[in-house]
Coordinates of C-alpha atoms in Angstrom, one line a residue:
M7 CA 85.6 127.8 95.3
I8 CA 84.5 125.6 98.2
E9 CA 82.2 123.7 95.8
L10 CA 85.2 123.0 93.6
L11 CA 87.2 121.7 96.5
L12 CA 84.3 119.5 97.7
A13 CA 83.9 118.1 94.2
L14 CA 87.7 117.4 94.0
G15 CA 87.7 115.8 97.4
A16 CA 84.8 113.5 96.6
G17 CA 86.1 112.6 93.2
L18 CA 89.7 111.9 94.2
G19 CA 88.7 110.2 97.4
L20 CA 86.4 107.8 95.5
A21 CA 89.1 107.3 92.9
A22 CA 91.7 106.4 95.6
A23 CA 89.2 104.0 97.2
C24 CA 89.0 102.2 93.8
G25 CA 92.6 101.4 94.3
F26 CA 91.7 99.4 97.3
R27 CA 88.6 97.7 95.8
V28 CA 87.2 98.4 92.4
F29 CA 83.5 98.1 93.0
V30 CA 83.1 99.3 96.6
P31 CA 83.5 103.0 95.9
L32 CA 81.1 102.9 92.9
L33 CA 78.6 101.1 95.1
V34 CA 79.0 103.7 97.8
A35 CA 78.6 106.6 95.3
A36 CA 75.5 104.9 93.8
V37 CA 73.8 104.4 97.1
A38 CA 74.7 107.9 98.3
S39 CA 73.4 109.4 95.1
R40 CA 70.2 107.3 95.3
S41 CA 69.6 108.6 98.8
G42 CA 70.1 112.2 97.7
H43 CA 73.5 112.7 99.5
L44 CA 75.7 112.9 96.4
P45 CA 74.9 114.7 93.2
L46 CA 76.1 113.1 90.0
S47 CA 77.4 114.7 86.8
N48 CA 75.4 114.8 83.6
G49 CA 75.5 111.4 82.0
F50 CA 76.0 109.5 85.2
S51 CA 72.5 109.2 86.5
W52 CA 72.5 105.5 85.5
L53 CA 74.8 104.9 88.5
A54 CA 71.9 105.5 90.9
T55 CA 69.4 103.2 89.2
T56 CA 68.3 99.9 90.8
P57 CA 69.9 97.7 88.2
A58 CA 73.2 99.4 88.6
I59 CA 73.1 99.2 92.4
V60 CA 72.2 95.5 92.3
A61 CA 75.0 94.8 89.8
L62 CA 77.5 96.8 91.8
G63 CA 76.4 95.1 95.0
C64 CA 76.9 91.6 93.5
A65 CA 80.2 92.6 92.0
T66 CA 81.3 94.0 95.3
L67 CA 80.4 90.8 97.2
L68 CA 82.2 88.6 94.6
E69 CA 85.3 90.9 94.7
L70 CA 85.5 90.9 98.5
A71 CA 85.1 87.1 98.6
A72 CA 87.6 86.3 95.9
Y73 CA 90.4 88.3 97.5
T74 CA 90.2 86.1 100.6
F75 CA 91.8 83.2 98.7
P76 CA 95.6 83.2 98.6
W77 CA 97.0 83.0 95.0
V78 CA 93.5 83.8 93.6
D79 CA 94.2 87.3 94.8
H80 CA 97.3 87.6 92.6
A81 CA 95.4 86.5 89.6
L82 CA 92.7 89.0 90.3
D83 CA 95.3 91.8 90.6
T84 CA 96.1 91.3 86.9
V85 CA 92.6 92.3 86.0
A86 CA 91.9 94.6 89.0
T87 CA 94.9 96.9 88.3
P88 CA 93.7 98.3 85.0
A89 CA 90.0 98.1 86.2
A90 CA 90.9 100.2 89.3
V91 CA 92.3 102.9 87.0
V92 CA 89.2 102.9 84.8
A93 CA 86.9 102.8 87.9
G94 CA 88.9 105.7 89.5
I95 CA 88.4 107.8 86.4
L96 CA 84.7 107.0 86.2
A97 CA 84.1 107.5 89.9
S98 CA 85.8 110.9 90.0
A99 CA 84.1 112.1 86.8
A100 CA 80.7 111.0 88.1
V101 CA 80.9 113.3 91.2
M102 CA 82.8 116.3 90.0
V103 CA 79.6 118.1 89.1
D104 CA 81.0 121.7 89.4
L105 CA 83.7 121.3 86.8
P106 CA 83.2 122.0 83.1
P107 CA 83.2 118.7 81.2
S108 CA 86.6 119.1 79.5
L109 CA 88.2 120.0 82.9
R110 CA 86.3 117.3 84.7
W111 CA 87.6 114.6 82.3
A112 CA 91.1 115.9 82.4
V113 CA 91.2 115.9 86.2
S114 CA 89.5 112.5 86.3
I115 CA 91.9 110.9 83.9
V116 CA 95.1 112.5 85.4
G117 CA 94.1 112.7 89.1
G118 CA 91.5 110.0 89.5
G119 CA 93.3 107.5 87.4
A120 CA 96.6 108.2 89.0
A121 CA 95.2 108.0 92.6
A122 CA 93.5 104.7 91.9
G123 CA 96.5 103.3 90.1
L124 CA 99.0 104.3 92.8
V125 CA 96.8 102.9 95.6
Q126 CA 96.3 99.7 93.6
G127 CA 100.0 99.4 92.9
A128 CA 100.8 99.8 96.6
S129 CA 98.3 97.1 97.6
V130 CA 99.7 94.7 95.0
L131 CA 103.2 95.3 96.4
L132 CA 101.9 94.7 99.9
R133 CA 100.2 91.4 98.8
L134 CA 103.5 90.3 97.1
K135 CA 105.4 90.9 100.3
S136 CA 102.8 89.1 102.3
T137 CA 103.0 86.1 99.9
A138 CA 106.8 86.1 100.0
F139 CA 107.0 86.3 103.8
T140 CA 104.0 84.1 104.8
G141 CA 103.4 81.9 101.8
G142 CA 100.1 83.6 101.3
L143 CA 98.7 82.8 104.7
A144 CA 98.5 86.5 105.7
N145 CA 96.9 87.5 102.4
P146 CA 93.3 87.3 103.7
L147 CA 94.3 89.8 106.4
V148 CA 95.7 92.0 103.8
A149 CA 92.5 91.7 101.8
L150 CA 90.5 92.6 104.9
V151 CA 92.6 95.7 105.5
E152 CA 92.2 96.7 101.8
A153 CA 88.4 96.2 102.0
I154 CA 88.2 98.3 105.2
G155 CA 90.4 100.9 103.4
G156 CA 88.1 100.9 100.4
V157 CA 84.9 101.3 102.4
G158 CA 86.5 103.9 104.7
V159 CA 88.0 106.1 102.1
A160 CA 84.8 105.9 99.9
L161 CA 82.6 106.9 102.9
L162 CA 85.0 109.7 103.8
A163 CA 84.9 111.0 100.2
V164 CA 81.1 111.1 100.4
L165 CA 80.6 112.4 103.9
L166 CA 83.7 114.6 104.4
P167 CA 85.2 115.4 101.0
L168 CA 87.7 118.0 102.2
V169 CA 89.1 115.5 104.7
A170 CA 89.2 112.9 102.0
L171 CA 91.2 115.2 99.8
I172 CA 93.7 115.7 102.5
A173 CA 93.8 112.0 103.3
V174 CA 94.4 111.2 99.6
V175 CA 97.3 113.6 99.4
V176 CA 98.8 112.1 102.5
L177 CA 98.1 108.6 101.2
L178 CA 99.8 109.3 97.9
V179 CA 102.9 110.8 99.7
V180 CA 103.2 107.6 101.8
V181 CA 102.7 105.4 98.7
F182 CA 105.4 107.4 96.7
R183 CA 107.8 107.1 99.6
G184 CA 107.2 103.4 100.0
A185 CA 107.4 102.8 96.3
G186 CA 110.7 104.7 96.2
R187 CA 112.1 102.4 98.9
V188 CA 111.0 99.3 97.0
V189 CA 112.1 100.4 93.6
F190 CA 115.4 102.1 94.5
G191 CA 116.2 99.9 97.6
R192 CA 116.4 102.9 99.9
P193 CA 116.1 102.1 103.6
A194 CA 113.2 103.5 105.6
H195 CA 115.6 105.2 107.9
P196 CA 119.1 106.1 106.8
P197 CA 121.9 104.5 108.8
P198 CA 123.4 106.8 111.5
S199 CA 126.5 108.7 110.4
S200 CA 129.7 108.0 112.2

């Protein structure tokens, strides 16, 4: 049972991190696997190969650099949003070694894809607000926070998967609440009753 929770924590943690940055969690998982700290599911051994690590490293550097440019970041979001969902599914499926294949893919698609998509959606909304209020001047700061979030959540998923699982649940609750306020126009704090 504990192995199952560890696998879920690692998988959903890496998936949520894909919502911050698409390539960072895959690179973290690849390096952790290569160093023997993270087992990979059958069919995902390619992730720990030298060519994959080099490609993910280059893609990570390009992604991190590109998000520092206001307005370019919005263009990237149109590609990064579906890519984050796919990366979240792959990242979670790659590390959920203790689940049968059909259950692994179901959890990865539903849980991993949703975690990545929700986090990515929240970061897109944050960037839109930043652009609206600062004309894009604060967007590099938003990009830095997202990069730190991606690295932090990915490392947490690899090193402390149960903590990552709890953090993902808390993060998703916060995202849902924030999205509800944005979509339905609810205030963060209801006005005092008279």
